[in-house]
Amino acid sequence: MNFEDLVKSRHSAMNFIETEQMTEEDFKNIFELTKMAPSAYNLQFTNYLVITDQEKKERVKELSYNQYKIHTASGVVIIMGNKNSIEMPEVERIYSPLKMLKMMDEVEYDMTMELIKGYSDGLKNNPHELNLELVRNAGIHAMLFMLSAKHYGFDTCPMHVHNVDELRKEFNIPDHLEPIMMITIGKSVDKVRARGYRKPVGEFVNFNGY
């Protein structure tokens, strides 16, 4: 399937084949593509919690106003922004192999570390901007996850994440991970429906100013 067909074939699934099971290998294949998503300074802000256990899915369903698609989905994926991604030990873990492999020289490495430290300090001093950065990066990641899932024959539906405090307790989600959204995944039981109305490009795109 070429990219145009892939994008056009991805619909938000309203219900799933309840007996369809996904393996860890299925998810790993999807995430091998998803990890190619861009992120600010390549800091890779996005973490995932994949829930396939039926009882645990039912608990997510309860915390999500009993939306039935969670019950029938093969899995529920919680997308989270990782606040620790801007901590310098994490930054160095990503960049030091580039210096070791001589893909960056010492001067470039030091300049990059100084630049990222300034960026990191700015976000730490502005929680609102940090939250926006987490949402921006997680959103890019989540879209690529859904396209990658479709590439492997799985359907998805992006959803709000509700009752975050209770979700944290239920799944022992640490404080540095911020749930942003969730995605149900499986094989859609619905026939492909006509896509909902999309505005013409001219209604939402301007060039060179308004």
PDB file of C-alpha atoms in Angstrom:
ATOM      1  CA  MET A   1       0.000   0.000   0.000  1.00  0.00           C
ATOM      2  CA  ASN A   2       1.483   3.359  -0.966  1.00  0.00           C
ATOM      3  CA  PHE A   3       1.447   6.261   1.461  1.00  0.00           C
ATOM      4  CA  GLU A   4      -1.540   8.017  -0.093  1.00  0.00           C
ATOM      5  CA  ASP A   5      -3.632   4.849   0.156  1.00  0.00           C
ATOM      6  CA  LEU A   6      -2.410   4.236   3.696  1.00  0.00           C
ATOM      7  CA  VAL A   7      -3.494   7.684   4.877  1.00  0.00           C
ATOM      8  CA  LYS A   8      -6.857   7.461   3.125  1.00  0.00           C
ATOM      9  CA  SER A   9      -7.557   3.968   4.470  1.00  0.00           C
ATOM     10  CA  ARG A  10      -6.962   4.905   8.108  1.00  0.00           C
ATOM     11  CA  HIS A  11     -10.318   5.519   9.778  1.00  0.00           C
ATOM     12  CA  SER A  12     -11.098   5.804  13.471  1.00  0.00           C
ATOM     13  CA  ALA A  13     -12.569   2.421  14.418  1.00  0.00           C
ATOM     14  CA  MET A  14     -15.751   2.587  16.471  1.00  0.00           C
ATOM     15  CA  ASN A  15     -15.757  -1.124  17.390  1.00  0.00           C
ATOM     16  CA  PHE A  16     -13.369  -4.050  17.120  1.00  0.00           C
ATOM     17  CA  ILE A  17     -13.431  -7.810  16.562  1.00  0.00           C
ATOM     18  CA  GLU A  18     -13.433  -8.972  20.176  1.00  0.00           C
ATOM     19  CA  THR A  19     -11.677 -12.288  19.489  1.00  0.00           C
ATOM     20  CA  GLU A  20      -8.744 -10.659  17.654  1.00  0.00           C
ATOM     21  CA  GLN A  21      -5.596 -10.898  19.742  1.00  0.00           C
ATOM     22  CA  MET A  22      -2.379  -8.983  19.241  1.00  0.00           C
ATOM     23  CA  THR A  23       0.998 -10.302  20.295  1.00  0.00           C
ATOM     24  CA  GLU A  24       3.959  -8.420  21.710  1.00  0.00           C
ATOM     25  CA  GLU A  25       5.627  -9.041  18.347  1.00  0.00           C
ATOM     26  CA  ASP A  26       2.774  -7.209  16.600  1.00  0.00           C
ATOM     27  CA  PHE A  27       3.304  -4.221  18.842  1.00  0.00           C
ATOM     28  CA  LYS A  28       7.091  -4.334  18.503  1.00  0.00           C
ATOM     29  CA  ASN A  29       6.765  -4.210  14.707  1.00  0.00           C
ATOM     30  CA  ILE A  30       4.546  -1.138  14.994  1.00  0.00           C
ATOM     31  CA  PHE A  31       6.872   0.566  17.468  1.00  0.00           C
ATOM     32  CA  GLU A  32       9.945  -0.096  15.298  1.00  0.00           C
ATOM     33  CA  LEU A  33       8.356   2.255  12.766  1.00  0.00           C
ATOM     34  CA  THR A  34       6.877   4.615  15.347  1.00  0.00           C
ATOM     35  CA  LYS A  35      10.261   5.289  16.936  1.00  0.00           C
ATOM     36  CA  MET A  36      11.331   7.052  13.729  1.00  0.00           C
ATOM     37  CA  ALA A  37       9.062   9.987  14.622  1.00  0.00           C
ATOM     38  CA  PRO A  38      10.833  13.336  14.970  1.00  0.00           C
ATOM     39  CA  SER A  39      11.112  15.007  18.356  1.00  0.00           C
ATOM     40  CA  ALA A  40      12.573  18.248  19.675  1.00  0.00           C
ATOM     41  CA  TYR A  41      16.371  17.857  19.757  1.00  0.00           C
ATOM     42  CA  ASN A  42      15.742  14.131  19.200  1.00  0.00           C
ATOM     43  CA  LEU A  43      14.974  13.808  22.919  1.00  0.00           C
ATOM     44  CA  GLN A  44      12.216  11.259  22.253  1.00  0.00           C
ATOM     45  CA  PHE A  45       9.677  12.485  24.794  1.00  0.00           C
ATOM     46  CA  THR A  46       7.057   9.776  24.270  1.00  0.00           C
ATOM     47  CA  ASN A  47       6.490   6.640  26.352  1.00  0.00           C
ATOM     48  CA  TYR A  48       3.770   4.041  25.862  1.00  0.00           C
ATOM     49  CA  LEU A  49       1.849   1.773  28.195  1.00  0.00           C
ATOM     50  CA  VAL A  50       0.305  -1.113  26.233  1.00  0.00           C
ATOM     51  CA  ILE A  51      -2.587  -2.873  27.967  1.00  0.00           C
ATOM     52  CA  THR A  52      -3.789  -6.167  26.498  1.00  0.00           C
ATOM     53  CA  ASP A  53      -4.852  -8.053  29.633  1.00  0.00           C
ATOM     54  CA  GLN A  54      -8.653  -8.274  29.588  1.00  0.00           C
ATOM     55  CA  GLU A  55      -9.202  -7.446  33.252  1.00  0.00           C
ATOM     56  CA  LYS A  56      -6.886  -4.456  33.033  1.00  0.00           C
ATOM     57  CA  LYS A  57      -8.624  -3.280  29.871  1.00  0.00           C
ATOM     58  CA  GLU A  58     -11.932  -3.450  31.717  1.00  0.00           C
ATOM     59  CA  ARG A  59     -10.470  -1.236  34.421  1.00  0.00           C
ATOM     60  CA  VAL A  60      -9.443   1.316  31.771  1.00  0.00           C
ATOM     61  CA  LYS A  61     -12.972   1.065  30.383  1.00  0.00           C
ATOM     62  CA  GLU A  62     -14.418   1.880  33.802  1.00  0.00           C
ATOM     63  CA  LEU A  63     -12.139   4.903  34.076  1.00  0.00           C
ATOM     64  CA  SER A  64     -13.137   5.999  30.556  1.00  0.00           C
ATOM     65  CA  TYR A  65     -16.895   6.253  31.050  1.00  0.00           C
ATOM     66  CA  ASN A  66     -17.437   2.649  29.924  1.00  0.00           C
ATOM     67  CA  GLN A  67     -16.765   3.207  26.233  1.00  0.00           C
ATOM     68  CA  TYR A  68     -17.493  -0.156  24.657  1.00  0.00           C
ATOM     69  CA  LYS A  69     -14.712  -0.046  22.054  1.00  0.00           C
ATOM     70  CA  ILE A  70     -12.207  -0.446  24.895  1.00  0.00           C
ATOM     71  CA  HIS A  71     -13.822  -3.779  25.775  1.00  0.00           C
ATOM     72  CA  THR A  72     -13.589  -5.172  22.238  1.00  0.00           C
ATOM     73  CA  ALA A  73     -10.208  -3.711  21.306  1.00  0.00           C
ATOM     74  CA  SER A  74      -7.185  -6.018  21.233  1.00  0.00           C
ATOM     75  CA  GLY A  75      -5.323  -3.448  23.268  1.00  0.00           C
ATOM     76  CA  VAL A  76      -5.415   0.021  24.754  1.00  0.00           C
ATOM     77  CA  VAL A  77      -2.301   2.143  24.387  1.00  0.00           C
ATOM     78  CA  ILE A  78      -1.674   5.028  26.791  1.00  0.00           C
ATOM     79  CA  ILE A  79       0.552   7.704  25.232  1.00  0.00           C
ATOM     80  CA  MET A  80       2.587   9.636  27.771  1.00  0.00           C
ATOM     81  CA  GLY A  81       5.014  12.532  27.725  1.00  0.00           C
ATOM     82  CA  ASN A  82       8.235  11.869  29.597  1.00  0.00           C
ATOM     83  CA  LYS A  83       9.321  14.911  31.643  1.00  0.00           C
ATOM     84  CA  ASN A  84      12.686  13.277  32.351  1.00  0.00           C
ATOM     85  CA  SER A  85      13.606  13.492  28.662  1.00  0.00           C
ATOM     86  CA  ILE A  86      14.986  16.993  29.255  1.00  0.00           C
ATOM     87  CA  GLU A  87      17.223  15.906  32.148  1.00  0.00           C
ATOM     88  CA  MET A  88      20.878  16.107  31.121  1.00  0.00           C
ATOM     89  CA  PRO A  89      21.758  12.466  31.980  1.00  0.00           C
ATOM     90  CA  GLU A  90      19.065  11.393  29.511  1.00  0.00           C
ATOM     91  CA  VAL A  91      20.282  13.893  26.940  1.00  0.00           C
ATOM     92  CA  GLU A  92      23.844  12.634  27.280  1.00  0.00           C
ATOM     93  CA  ARG A  93      22.676   9.037  26.926  1.00  0.00           C
ATOM     94  CA  ILE A  94      21.256   9.918  23.507  1.00  0.00           C
ATOM     95  CA  TYR A  95      24.117  12.101  22.285  1.00  0.00           C
ATOM     96  CA  SER A  96      27.267  10.517  23.753  1.00  0.00           C
ATOM     97  CA  PRO A  97      27.226   7.556  21.305  1.00  0.00           C
ATOM     98  CA  LEU A  98      27.360  10.095  18.454  1.00  0.00           C
ATOM     99  CA  LYS A  99      30.537  11.551  19.940  1.00  0.00           C
ATOM    100  CA  MET A 100      31.981   8.088  20.595  1.00  0.00           C
ATOM    101  CA  LEU A 101      31.328   7.048  16.977  1.00  0.00           C
ATOM    102  CA  LYS A 102      32.840  10.361  15.788  1.00  0.00           C
ATOM    103  CA  MET A 103      29.562  11.428  14.208  1.00  0.00           C
ATOM    104  CA  MET A 104      30.014  14.594  16.298  1.00  0.00           C
ATOM    105  CA  ASP A 105      33.327  16.126  17.288  1.00  0.00           C
ATOM    106  CA  GLU A 106      34.045  17.400  20.803  1.00  0.00           C
ATOM    107  CA  VAL A 107      33.275  21.024  19.966  1.00  0.00           C
ATOM    108  CA  GLU A 108      29.949  20.224  18.284  1.00  0.00           C
ATOM    109  CA  TYR A 109      28.993  17.920  21.157  1.00  0.00           C
ATOM    110  CA  ASP A 110      29.731  20.565  23.812  1.00  0.00           C
ATOM    111  CA  MET A 111      27.849  23.235  21.869  1.00  0.00           C
ATOM    112  CA  THR A 112      24.872  20.916  21.477  1.00  0.00           C
ATOM    113  CA  MET A 113      24.848  20.071  25.188  1.00  0.00           C
ATOM    114  CA  GLU A 114      24.967  23.772  26.073  1.00  0.00           C
ATOM    115  CA  LEU A 115      22.112  24.541  23.673  1.00  0.00           C
ATOM    116  CA  ILE A 116      19.928  21.728  25.014  1.00  0.00           C
ATOM    117  CA  LYS A 117      20.688  22.699  28.615  1.00  0.00           C
ATOM    118  CA  GLY A 118      19.358  26.192  27.939  1.00  0.00           C
ATOM    119  CA  TYR A 119      16.271  24.703  26.320  1.00  0.00           C
ATOM    120  CA  SER A 120      15.823  22.286  29.239  1.00  0.00           C
ATOM    121  CA  ASP A 121      16.229  24.982  31.903  1.00  0.00           C
ATOM    122  CA  GLY A 122      13.679  27.146  30.098  1.00  0.00           C
ATOM    123  CA  LEU A 123      11.098  24.359  30.125  1.00  0.00           C
ATOM    124  CA  LYS A 124      11.737  23.539  33.779  1.00  0.00           C
ATOM    125  CA  ASN A 125      11.029  27.162  34.681  1.00  0.00           C
ATOM    126  CA  ASN A 126       7.800  27.213  32.673  1.00  0.00           C
ATOM    127  CA  PRO A 127       5.508  24.219  33.390  1.00  0.00           C
ATOM    128  CA  HIS A 128       2.986  25.401  30.793  1.00  0.00           C
ATOM    129  CA  GLU A 129       5.605  25.359  28.044  1.00  0.00           C
ATOM    130  CA  LEU A 130       6.852  21.966  29.215  1.00  0.00           C
ATOM    131  CA  ASN A 131       3.326  20.596  28.987  1.00  0.00           C
ATOM    132  CA  LEU A 132       2.932  22.028  25.476  1.00  0.00           C
ATOM    133  CA  GLU A 133       6.214  20.431  24.439  1.00  0.00           C
ATOM    134  CA  LEU A 134       5.095  17.050  25.768  1.00  0.00           C
ATOM    135  CA  VAL A 135       1.775  17.333  23.926  1.00  0.00           C
ATOM    136  CA  ARG A 136       3.424  18.435  20.668  1.00  0.00           C
ATOM    137  CA  ASN A 137       5.896  15.591  20.653  1.00  0.00           C
ATOM    138  CA  ALA A 138       3.458  12.921  21.853  1.00  0.00           C
ATOM    139  CA  GLY A 139       0.942  14.005  19.207  1.00  0.00           C
ATOM    140  CA  ILE A 140       3.477  13.527  16.401  1.00  0.00           C
ATOM    141  CA  HIS A 141       4.406  10.128  17.816  1.00  0.00           C
ATOM    142  CA  ALA A 142       0.776   9.046  18.210  1.00  0.00           C
ATOM    143  CA  MET A 143      -0.090   9.845  14.595  1.00  0.00           C
ATOM    144  CA  LEU A 144       2.835   7.803  13.337  1.00  0.00           C
ATOM    145  CA  PHE A 145       1.783   4.976  15.656  1.00  0.00           C
ATOM    146  CA  MET A 146      -1.675   4.909  14.046  1.00  0.00           C
ATOM    147  CA  LEU A 147      -0.269   4.963  10.517  1.00  0.00           C
ATOM    148  CA  SER A 148       2.231   2.234  11.411  1.00  0.00           C
ATOM    149  CA  ALA A 149      -0.560   0.145  12.898  1.00  0.00           C
ATOM    150  CA  LYS A 150      -2.556   0.506   9.680  1.00  0.00           C
ATOM    151  CA  HIS A 151       0.516  -0.519   7.692  1.00  0.00           C
ATOM    152  CA  TYR A 152       0.480  -3.802   9.617  1.00  0.00           C
ATOM    153  CA  GLY A 153      -3.266  -4.284   9.158  1.00  0.00           C
ATOM    154  CA  PHE A 154      -4.557  -2.961  12.483  1.00  0.00           C
ATOM    155  CA  ASP A 155      -7.178  -0.302  13.066  1.00  0.00           C
ATOM    156  CA  THR A 156      -7.049   2.396  15.707  1.00  0.00           C
ATOM    157  CA  CYS A 157      -9.073   5.102  17.394  1.00  0.00           C
ATOM    158  CA  PRO A 158      -7.498   8.046  19.253  1.00  0.00           C
ATOM    159  CA  MET A 159      -9.262   8.920  22.492  1.00  0.00           C
ATOM    160  CA  HIS A 160      -9.106  11.262  25.459  1.00  0.00           C
ATOM    161  CA  VAL A 161      -7.530   9.871  28.587  1.00  0.00           C
ATOM    162  CA  HIS A 162      -9.789  10.323  31.622  1.00  0.00           C
ATOM    163  CA  ASN A 163      -9.391  10.156  35.405  1.00  0.00           C
ATOM    164  CA  VAL A 164      -5.626  10.444  35.195  1.00  0.00           C
ATOM    165  CA  ASP A 165      -5.005  10.278  38.954  1.00  0.00           C
ATOM    166  CA  GLU A 166      -6.890   6.988  39.240  1.00  0.00           C
ATOM    167  CA  LEU A 167      -5.170   5.675  36.116  1.00  0.00           C
ATOM    168  CA  ARG A 168      -1.797   6.457  37.681  1.00  0.00           C
ATOM    169  CA  LYS A 169      -2.665   4.490  40.804  1.00  0.00           C
ATOM    170  CA  GLU A 170      -4.118   1.565  38.880  1.00  0.00           C
ATOM    171  CA  PHE A 171      -1.044   1.089  36.673  1.00  0.00           C
ATOM    172  CA  ASN A 172       1.677   2.550  38.904  1.00  0.00           C
ATOM    173  CA  ILE A 173       2.473   5.295  36.403  1.00  0.00           C
ATOM    174  CA  PRO A 174       5.316   7.407  37.843  1.00  0.00           C
ATOM    175  CA  ASP A 175       4.984  11.167  38.221  1.00  0.00           C
ATOM    176  CA  HIS A 176       7.473  12.008  35.456  1.00  0.00           C
ATOM    177  CA  LEU A 177       5.187  10.386  32.859  1.00  0.00           C
ATOM    178  CA  GLU A 178       2.212  12.527  31.856  1.00  0.00           C
ATOM    179  CA  PRO A 179      -0.693  10.685  30.164  1.00  0.00           C
ATOM    180  CA  ILE A 180      -1.628  12.686  27.068  1.00  0.00           C
ATOM    181  CA  MET A 181      -4.095  10.486  25.185  1.00  0.00           C
ATOM    182  CA  MET A 182      -4.899   6.860  24.496  1.00  0.00           C
ATOM    183  CA  ILE A 183      -5.465   4.761  21.404  1.00  0.00           C
ATOM    184  CA  THR A 184      -7.587   1.636  21.075  1.00  0.00           C
ATOM    185  CA  ILE A 185      -6.231  -0.863  18.568  1.00  0.00           C
ATOM    186  CA  GLY A 186      -7.346  -4.103  16.924  1.00  0.00           C
ATOM    187  CA  LYS A 187      -9.264  -5.152  13.812  1.00  0.00           C
ATOM    188  CA  SER A 188     -12.321  -3.051  13.076  1.00  0.00           C
ATOM    189  CA  VAL A 189     -15.653  -4.868  12.993  1.00  0.00           C
ATOM    190  CA  ASP A 190     -17.259  -2.029  11.055  1.00  0.00           C
ATOM    191  CA  LYS A 191     -17.438  -1.856   7.315  1.00  0.00           C
ATOM    192  CA  VAL A 192     -15.559   1.115   5.907  1.00  0.00           C
ATOM    193  CA  ARG A 193     -17.911   4.040   6.171  1.00  0.00           C
ATOM    194  CA  ALA A 194     -17.866   7.220   4.154  1.00  0.00           C
ATOM    195  CA  ARG A 195     -15.389   9.558   5.779  1.00  0.00           C
ATOM    196  CA  GLY A 196     -16.853  12.500   7.658  1.00  0.00           C
ATOM    197  CA  TYR A 197     -16.882  15.890   5.993  1.00  0.00           C
ATOM    198  CA  ARG A 198     -13.472  17.477   5.574  1.00  0.00           C
ATOM    199  CA  LYS A 199     -13.137  21.186   4.899  1.00  0.00           C
ATOM    200  CA  PRO A 200     -11.724  22.130   1.497  1.00  0.00           C
ATOM    201  CA  VAL A 201      -8.028  22.997   1.710  1.00  0.00           C
ATOM    202  CA  GLY A 202      -8.794  26.610   0.876  1.00  0.00           C
ATOM    203  CA  GLU A 203     -10.823  26.972   4.065  1.00  0.00           C
ATOM    204  CA  PHE A 204      -8.000  26.121   6.444  1.00  0.00           C
ATOM    205  CA  VAL A 205      -4.788  26.933   4.565  1.00  0.00           C
ATOM    206  CA  ASN A 206      -3.441  30.416   3.813  1.00  0.00           C
ATOM    207  CA  PHE A 207      -0.154  31.261   2.144  1.00  0.00           C
ATOM    208  CA  ASN A 208       2.127  34.086   3.203  1.00  0.00           C
ATOM    209  CA  GLY A 209      -0.290  35.713   5.648  1.00  0.00           C
ATOM    210  CA  TYR A 210      -3.953  36.381   6.415  1.00  0.00           C
TER     211      TYR A 210
END
